[in-house]
Amino acid sequence: MFMPAYTYDDILLVPNKSLNSRNDPKLETKLSRNIFIDIPITSANMDTITGYDLAKTLSSLGGVGFLHRNMEIEENCDLVKKCLDSWENHWTPFIPTVGVSGKEKERAENLIYLGVNGICIDIANAYSDKVVEMINFIRSRNQYVDIIVGNVASASAAIFLANQKVDAIKVGIGPGSVCTTRRMTGFGVPQLTAVRMVKTGLVESKYSDIPIIADGGIKSSGDIVKALWAGASSIMTGKLFAGCKEANDPNSYRGMASNSARQVLLNDGDVSTVAEEGIAIEVEDSGSAKDVINELCNGIRSGLSYAGCKYISELNLSKDVMAVVQTQNGIIESGTRK
């Protein structure tokens, strides 16, 4: 069975009757069922991206940093304690991450004990019984912590997780710039279609209250606006923070399924027998994450104004905002040129 599927570059949104001012739109949104944030931007749980500094910057501006887990449990707990001890009351929270293999239940139990608001279960394909086992384990330790799970790229996978009463779902298999999953395995869904398909499936299955985090493939604020239109409540990006001075490693950027990243904890055992689904690259100086975030937020507000939407929830799956599919020449025309 074949169906058309689209990336962010493949479509453009048709301008609607605009708001009176580009300052009118409000960027507040839901990260998960019970966690509200001021801007729809989160940073990826990648070891070269989100550590203490970037998480602190994002929270101070109303976004969320997803802390990476590519470290020993004791070090992970020390990082979370540092965050908990230094966060201001009015800041949005940070989110630690766990996997499903090896000592990850021990990691989850220790993080929950520290009193975090939410926790992210993150594996390459969350359409998995191992994920259900981890969800049940976390719920047995704390019924109130919000559980965010990813990644998936289909409605059936999202509904599978929704049936487990997760609090948010992370969408994206293979769209990241340092991810090679699609090339190595042949599996994935172009990201705009994946987000739209997941959110539509959840709505039709009476799970409209579960927020979607569009993870990967974001190159600009315009892509963020398209993701929000497709059904996401927020987005996750590593690429846009790569090279920022607040990044965990300002000089490099690597996929978490790259061999260099997997060598740290060896959760996959002998990596020579597992396909490498990511690459590692050097990056140039990208300046301040605060400047990046402010520019993205300005672009999102402008996008909402073009849509005639004051709130992100109005743009989600909006029937009033139409989309057109671009030809290759249209994509060229949409870029800057001489």
mmCIF file of N, CA and C in Angstrom, residues 14-98:
data_model
loop_
_atom_site.group_PDB
_atom_site.id
_atom_site.type_symbol
_atom_site.label_atom_id
_atom_site.label_comp_id
_atom_site.label_asym_id
_atom_site.label_seq_id
_atom_site.Cartn_x
_atom_site.Cartn_y
_atom_site.Cartn_z
ATOM 1 N N VAL A 14 -1.465 28.416 3.432
ATOM 2 C CA VAL A 14 -2.071 29.525 2.694
ATOM 3 C C VAL A 14 -2.440 30.627 3.674
ATOM 4 N N PRO A 15 -1.973 31.869 3.462
ATOM 5 C CA PRO A 15 -2.272 32.959 4.396
ATOM 6 C C PRO A 15 -3.770 33.162 4.585
ATOM 7 N N ASN A 16 -4.149 33.363 5.823
ATOM 8 C CA ASN A 16 -5.539 33.594 6.212
ATOM 9 C C ASN A 16 -5.720 35.078 6.530
ATOM 10 N N LYS A 17 -6.907 35.471 6.972
ATOM 11 C CA LYS A 17 -7.087 36.841 7.449
ATOM 12 C C LYS A 17 -6.239 36.997 8.701
ATOM 13 N N SER A 18 -5.317 37.951 8.679
ATOM 14 C CA SER A 18 -4.316 38.031 9.743
ATOM 15 C C SER A 18 -4.844 38.742 10.980
ATOM 16 N N LEU A 19 -4.123 38.548 12.077
ATOM 17 C CA LEU A 19 -4.412 39.286 13.304
ATOM 18 C C LEU A 19 -3.965 40.735 13.142
ATOM 19 N N ASN A 20 -4.392 41.577 14.062
ATOM 20 C CA ASN A 20 -4.055 43.000 13.959
ATOM 21 C C ASN A 20 -2.569 43.258 14.154
ATOM 22 N N SER A 21 -1.938 42.443 14.974
ATOM 23 C CA SER A 21 -0.520 42.656 15.267
ATOM 24 C C SER A 21 0.184 41.310 15.414
ATOM 25 N N ARG A 22 1.443 41.272 15.002
ATOM 26 C CA ARG A 22 2.224 40.050 15.180
ATOM 27 C C ARG A 22 2.591 39.819 16.642
ATOM 28 N N ASN A 23 2.301 40.768 17.497
ATOM 29 C CA ASN A 23 2.524 40.585 18.931
ATOM 30 C C ASN A 23 1.312 39.982 19.628
ATOM 31 N N ASP A 24 0.200 39.834 18.896
ATOM 32 C CA ASP A 24 -1.019 39.309 19.505
ATOM 33 C C ASP A 24 -0.953 37.828 19.862
ATOM 34 N N PRO A 25 -0.342 36.971 19.054
ATOM 35 C CA PRO A 25 -0.350 35.541 19.355
ATOM 36 C C PRO A 25 0.318 35.199 20.685
ATOM 37 N N LYS A 26 -0.251 34.229 21.362
ATOM 38 C CA LYS A 26 0.284 33.718 22.623
ATOM 39 C C LYS A 26 0.890 32.338 22.363
ATOM 40 N N LEU A 27 2.067 32.089 22.909
ATOM 41 C CA LEU A 27 2.787 30.857 22.608
ATOM 42 C C LEU A 27 2.664 29.788 23.679
ATOM 43 N N GLU A 28 1.823 30.024 24.694
ATOM 44 C CA GLU A 28 1.634 29.014 25.730
ATOM 45 C C GLU A 28 1.052 27.740 25.124
ATOM 46 N N THR A 29 1.490 26.596 25.656
ATOM 47 C CA THR A 29 1.022 25.316 25.126
ATOM 48 C C THR A 29 1.206 24.240 26.192
ATOM 49 N N LYS A 30 0.779 23.028 25.863
ATOM 50 C CA LYS A 30 0.950 21.900 26.776
ATOM 51 C C LYS A 30 2.108 21.025 26.295
ATOM 52 N N LEU A 31 3.008 20.723 27.197
ATOM 53 C CA LEU A 31 4.046 19.743 26.895
ATOM 54 C C LEU A 31 3.474 18.341 27.036
ATOM 55 N N SER A 32 2.688 18.162 28.096
ATOM 56 C CA SER A 32 2.057 16.880 28.401
ATOM 57 C C SER A 32 0.715 17.174 29.053
ATOM 58 N N ARG A 33 0.028 16.150 29.497
ATOM 59 C CA ARG A 33 -1.307 16.379 30.069
ATOM 60 C C ARG A 33 -1.299 17.411 31.186
ATOM 61 N N ASN A 34 -0.278 17.356 32.040
ATOM 62 C CA ASN A 34 -0.277 18.180 33.251
ATOM 63 C C ASN A 34 0.851 19.193 33.334
ATOM 64 N N ILE A 35 1.666 19.294 32.280
ATOM 65 C CA ILE A 35 2.770 20.251 32.278
ATOM 66 C C ILE A 35 2.529 21.294 31.200
ATOM 67 N N PHE A 36 2.402 22.534 31.613
ATOM 68 C CA PHE A 36 2.180 23.654 30.703
ATOM 69 C C PHE A 36 3.478 24.439 30.550
ATOM 70 N N ILE A 37 3.746 24.888 29.340
ATOM 71 C CA ILE A 37 4.969 25.636 29.064
ATOM 72 C C ILE A 37 4.623 26.924 28.320
ATOM 73 N N ASP A 38 5.552 27.867 28.319
ATOM 74 C CA ASP A 38 5.282 29.193 27.772
ATOM 75 C C ASP A 38 5.582 29.318 26.286
ATOM 76 N N ILE A 39 6.458 28.466 25.779
ATOM 77 C CA ILE A 39 6.787 28.467 24.355
ATOM 78 C C ILE A 39 6.872 27.013 23.876
ATOM 79 N N PRO A 40 6.578 26.751 22.605
ATOM 80 C CA PRO A 40 6.491 25.367 22.129
ATOM 81 C C PRO A 40 7.829 24.779 21.666
ATOM 82 N N ILE A 41 8.899 25.085 22.397
ATOM 83 C CA ILE A 41 10.239 24.687 21.970
ATOM 84 C C ILE A 41 10.902 23.849 23.055
ATOM 85 N N THR A 42 11.388 22.666 22.678
ATOM 86 C CA THR A 42 12.153 21.829 23.594
ATOM 87 C C THR A 42 13.454 21.406 22.911
ATOM 88 N N SER A 43 14.454 21.111 23.726
ATOM 89 C CA SER A 43 15.742 20.673 23.171
ATOM 90 C C SER A 43 15.875 19.167 23.299
ATOM 91 N N ALA A 44 16.524 18.567 22.305
ATOM 92 C CA ALA A 44 16.616 17.116 22.209
ATOM 93 C C ALA A 44 17.492 16.527 23.313
ATOM 94 N N ASN A 45 17.112 15.336 23.764
ATOM 95 C CA ASN A 45 17.872 14.618 24.790
ATOM 96 C C ASN A 45 19.059 13.909 24.149
ATOM 97 N N MET A 46 19.977 14.714 23.625
ATOM 98 C CA MET A 46 21.188 14.228 22.964
ATOM 99 C C MET A 46 22.391 14.674 23.787
ATOM 100 N N ASP A 47 23.420 13.835 23.874
ATOM 101 C CA ASP A 47 24.516 14.142 24.798
ATOM 102 C C ASP A 47 25.386 15.313 24.368
ATOM 103 N N THR A 48 25.317 15.730 23.117
ATOM 104 C CA THR A 48 26.036 16.932 22.697
ATOM 105 C C THR A 48 25.158 18.182 22.784
ATOM 106 N N ILE A 49 23.888 18.008 23.147
ATOM 107 C CA ILE A 49 22.947 19.127 23.130
ATOM 108 C C ILE A 49 22.481 19.541 24.525
ATOM 109 N N THR A 50 21.740 18.681 25.216
ATOM 110 C CA THR A 50 21.078 19.136 26.438
ATOM 111 C C THR A 50 21.719 18.607 27.708
ATOM 112 N N GLY A 51 22.414 19.523 28.372
ATOM 113 C CA GLY A 51 22.909 19.327 29.722
ATOM 114 C C GLY A 51 22.332 20.437 30.588
ATOM 115 N N TYR A 52 23.027 20.763 31.668
ATOM 116 C CA TYR A 52 22.532 21.754 32.625
ATOM 117 C C TYR A 52 22.339 23.124 31.988
ATOM 118 N N ASP A 53 23.335 23.625 31.249
ATOM 119 C CA ASP A 53 23.292 25.003 30.749
ATOM 120 C C ASP A 53 22.146 25.245 29.772
ATOM 121 N N LEU A 54 21.950 24.344 28.813
ATOM 122 C CA LEU A 54 20.879 24.546 27.841
ATOM 123 C C LEU A 54 19.521 24.352 28.488
ATOM 124 N N ALA A 55 19.388 23.365 29.380
ATOM 125 C CA ALA A 55 18.116 23.157 30.074
ATOM 126 C C ALA A 55 17.746 24.390 30.892
ATOM 127 N N LYS A 56 18.729 24.986 31.552
ATOM 128 C CA LYS A 56 18.478 26.179 32.356
ATOM 129 C C LYS A 56 18.036 27.344 31.473
ATOM 130 N N THR A 57 18.710 27.524 30.342
ATOM 131 C CA THR A 57 18.345 28.614 29.427
ATOM 132 C C THR A 57 16.926 28.444 28.913
ATOM 133 N N LEU A 58 16.588 27.227 28.488
ATOM 134 C CA LEU A 58 15.246 26.982 27.965
ATOM 135 C C LEU A 58 14.180 27.214 29.033
ATOM 136 N N SER A 59 14.388 26.690 30.229
ATOM 137 C CA SER A 59 13.392 26.842 31.282
ATOM 138 C C SER A 59 13.197 28.307 31.667
ATOM 139 N N SER A 60 14.277 29.066 31.664
ATOM 140 C CA SER A 60 14.162 30.484 32.017
ATOM 141 C C SER A 60 13.374 31.264 30.975
ATOM 142 N N LEU A 61 13.305 30.731 29.750
ATOM 143 C CA LEU A 61 12.576 31.400 28.670
ATOM 144 C C LEU A 61 11.215 30.755 28.396
ATOM 145 N N GLY A 62 10.877 29.715 29.151
ATOM 146 C CA GLY A 62 9.555 29.119 29.019
ATOM 147 C C GLY A 62 9.485 27.837 28.230
ATOM 148 N N GLY A 63 10.645 27.344 27.746
ATOM 149 C CA GLY A 63 10.678 26.076 27.025
ATOM 150 C C GLY A 63 11.116 24.950 27.944
ATOM 151 N N VAL A 64 11.545 23.848 27.351
ATOM 152 C CA VAL A 64 11.943 22.689 28.157
ATOM 153 C C VAL A 64 13.185 22.034 27.563
ATOM 154 N N GLY A 65 14.133 21.727 28.435
ATOM 155 C CA GLY A 65 15.275 20.939 28.038
ATOM 156 C C GLY A 65 15.075 19.494 28.460
ATOM 157 N N PHE A 66 15.201 18.578 27.512
ATOM 158 C CA PHE A 66 15.146 17.149 27.822
ATOM 159 C C PHE A 66 16.576 16.673 28.057
ATOM 160 N N LEU A 67 16.901 16.372 29.305
ATOM 161 C CA LEU A 67 18.260 15.973 29.661
ATOM 162 C C LEU A 67 18.602 14.620 29.046
ATOM 163 N N HIS A 68 19.804 14.511 28.501
ATOM 164 C CA HIS A 68 20.220 13.239 27.922
ATOM 165 C C HIS A 68 20.511 12.241 29.038
ATOM 166 N N ARG A 69 20.574 10.957 28.686
ATOM 167 C CA ARG A 69 20.816 9.895 29.669
ATOM 168 C C ARG A 69 22.122 9.145 29.401
ATOM 169 N N ASN A 70 22.949 9.664 28.517
ATOM 170 C CA ASN A 70 24.157 8.934 28.134
ATOM 171 C C ASN A 70 25.261 9.146 29.169
ATOM 172 N N MET A 71 24.973 8.710 30.398
ATOM 173 C CA MET A 71 25.904 8.849 31.517
ATOM 174 C C MET A 71 25.513 7.818 32.566
ATOM 175 N N GLU A 72 26.411 7.577 33.492
ATOM 176 C CA GLU A 72 26.106 6.646 34.576
ATOM 177 C C GLU A 72 24.992 7.208 35.458
ATOM 178 N N ILE A 73 24.289 6.327 36.149
ATOM 179 C CA ILE A 73 23.113 6.731 36.920
ATOM 180 C C ILE A 73 23.472 7.759 37.993
ATOM 181 N N GLU A 74 24.587 7.565 38.670
ATOM 182 C CA GLU A 74 24.988 8.501 39.729
ATOM 183 C C GLU A 74 25.212 9.902 39.167
ATOM 184 N N GLU A 75 25.888 9.983 38.034
ATOM 185 C CA GLU A 75 26.117 11.277 37.392
ATOM 186 C C GLU A 75 24.793 11.901 36.952
ATOM 187 N N ASN A 76 23.891 11.072 36.445
ATOM 188 C CA ASN A 76 22.568 11.537 36.017
ATOM 189 C C ASN A 76 21.804 12.140 37.188
ATOM 190 N N CYS A 77 21.850 11.452 38.317
ATOM 191 C CA CYS A 77 21.153 11.943 39.507
ATOM 192 C C CYS A 77 21.771 13.245 40.015
ATOM 193 N N ASP A 78 23.084 13.346 39.953
ATOM 194 C CA ASP A 78 23.745 14.588 40.374
ATOM 195 C C ASP A 78 23.311 15.753 39.487
ATOM 196 N N LEU A 79 23.180 15.509 38.189
ATOM 197 C CA LEU A 79 22.737 16.544 37.266
ATOM 198 C C LEU A 79 21.312 16.974 37.588
ATOM 199 N N VAL A 80 20.440 16.024 37.835
ATOM 200 C CA VAL A 80 19.049 16.348 38.154
ATOM 201 C C VAL A 80 18.964 17.110 39.476
ATOM 202 N N LYS A 81 19.747 16.702 40.473
ATOM 203 C CA LYS A 81 19.773 17.427 41.747
ATOM 204 C C LYS A 81 20.219 18.873 41.538
ATOM 205 N N LYS A 82 21.235 19.066 40.708
ATOM 206 C CA LYS A 82 21.722 20.412 40.415
ATOM 207 C C LYS A 82 20.621 21.265 39.796
ATOM 208 N N CYS A 83 19.873 20.669 38.885
ATOM 209 C CA CYS A 83 18.767 21.390 38.261
ATOM 210 C C CYS A 83 17.689 21.723 39.290
ATOM 211 N N LEU A 84 17.314 20.742 40.097
ATOM 212 C CA LEU A 84 16.253 20.955 41.084
ATOM 213 C C LEU A 84 16.644 22.024 42.105
ATOM 214 N N ASP A 85 17.922 22.069 42.443
ATOM 215 C CA ASP A 85 18.393 23.019 43.457
ATOM 216 C C ASP A 85 18.479 24.447 42.930
ATOM 217 N N SER A 86 18.593 24.612 41.613
ATOM 218 C CA SER A 86 18.852 25.957 41.078
ATOM 219 C C SER A 86 17.693 26.549 40.291
ATOM 220 N N TRP A 87 16.647 25.777 40.048
ATOM 221 C CA TRP A 87 15.530 26.286 39.241
ATOM 222 C C TRP A 87 14.697 27.283 40.038
ATOM 223 N N GLU A 88 14.323 28.388 39.359
ATOM 224 C CA GLU A 88 13.423 29.375 39.950
ATOM 225 C C GLU A 88 11.991 28.842 39.918
ATOM 226 N N ASN A 89 11.166 29.301 40.859
ATOM 227 C CA ASN A 89 9.796 28.789 40.961
ATOM 228 C C ASN A 89 8.959 29.046 39.711
ATOM 229 N N HIS A 90 9.234 30.161 39.020
ATOM 230 C CA HIS A 90 8.410 30.517 37.867
ATOM 231 C C HIS A 90 8.934 29.911 36.557
ATOM 232 N N TRP A 91 10.040 29.193 36.620
ATOM 233 C CA TRP A 91 10.580 28.572 35.411
ATOM 234 C C TRP A 91 9.809 27.309 35.065
ATOM 235 N N THR A 92 9.786 26.977 33.793
ATOM 236 C CA THR A 92 9.223 25.701 33.369
ATOM 237 C C THR A 92 10.179 24.576 33.742
ATOM 238 N N PRO A 93 9.679 23.339 33.848
ATOM 239 C CA PRO A 93 10.544 22.254 34.317
ATOM 240 C C PRO A 93 11.501 21.740 33.252
ATOM 241 N N PHE A 94 12.420 20.905 33.664
ATOM 242 C CA PHE A 94 13.267 20.129 32.762
ATOM 243 C C PHE A 94 12.742 18.696 32.809
ATOM 244 N N ILE A 95 13.124 17.896 31.819
ATOM 245 C CA ILE A 95 12.641 16.513 31.767
ATOM 246 C C ILE A 95 13.832 15.565 31.612
ATOM 247 N N PRO A 96 14.057 14.667 32.567
ATOM 248 C CA PRO A 96 15.101 13.648 32.400
ATOM 249 C C PRO A 96 14.603 12.503 31.522
ATOM 250 N N THR A 97 15.524 11.710 31.027
ATOM 251 C CA THR A 97 15.216 10.656 30.064
ATOM 252 C C THR A 97 15.705 9.301 30.564
ATOM 253 N N VAL A 98 14.926 8.257 30.243
ATOM 254 C CA VAL A 98 15.356 6.886 30.503
ATOM 255 C C VAL A 98 15.126 6.047 29.251
#
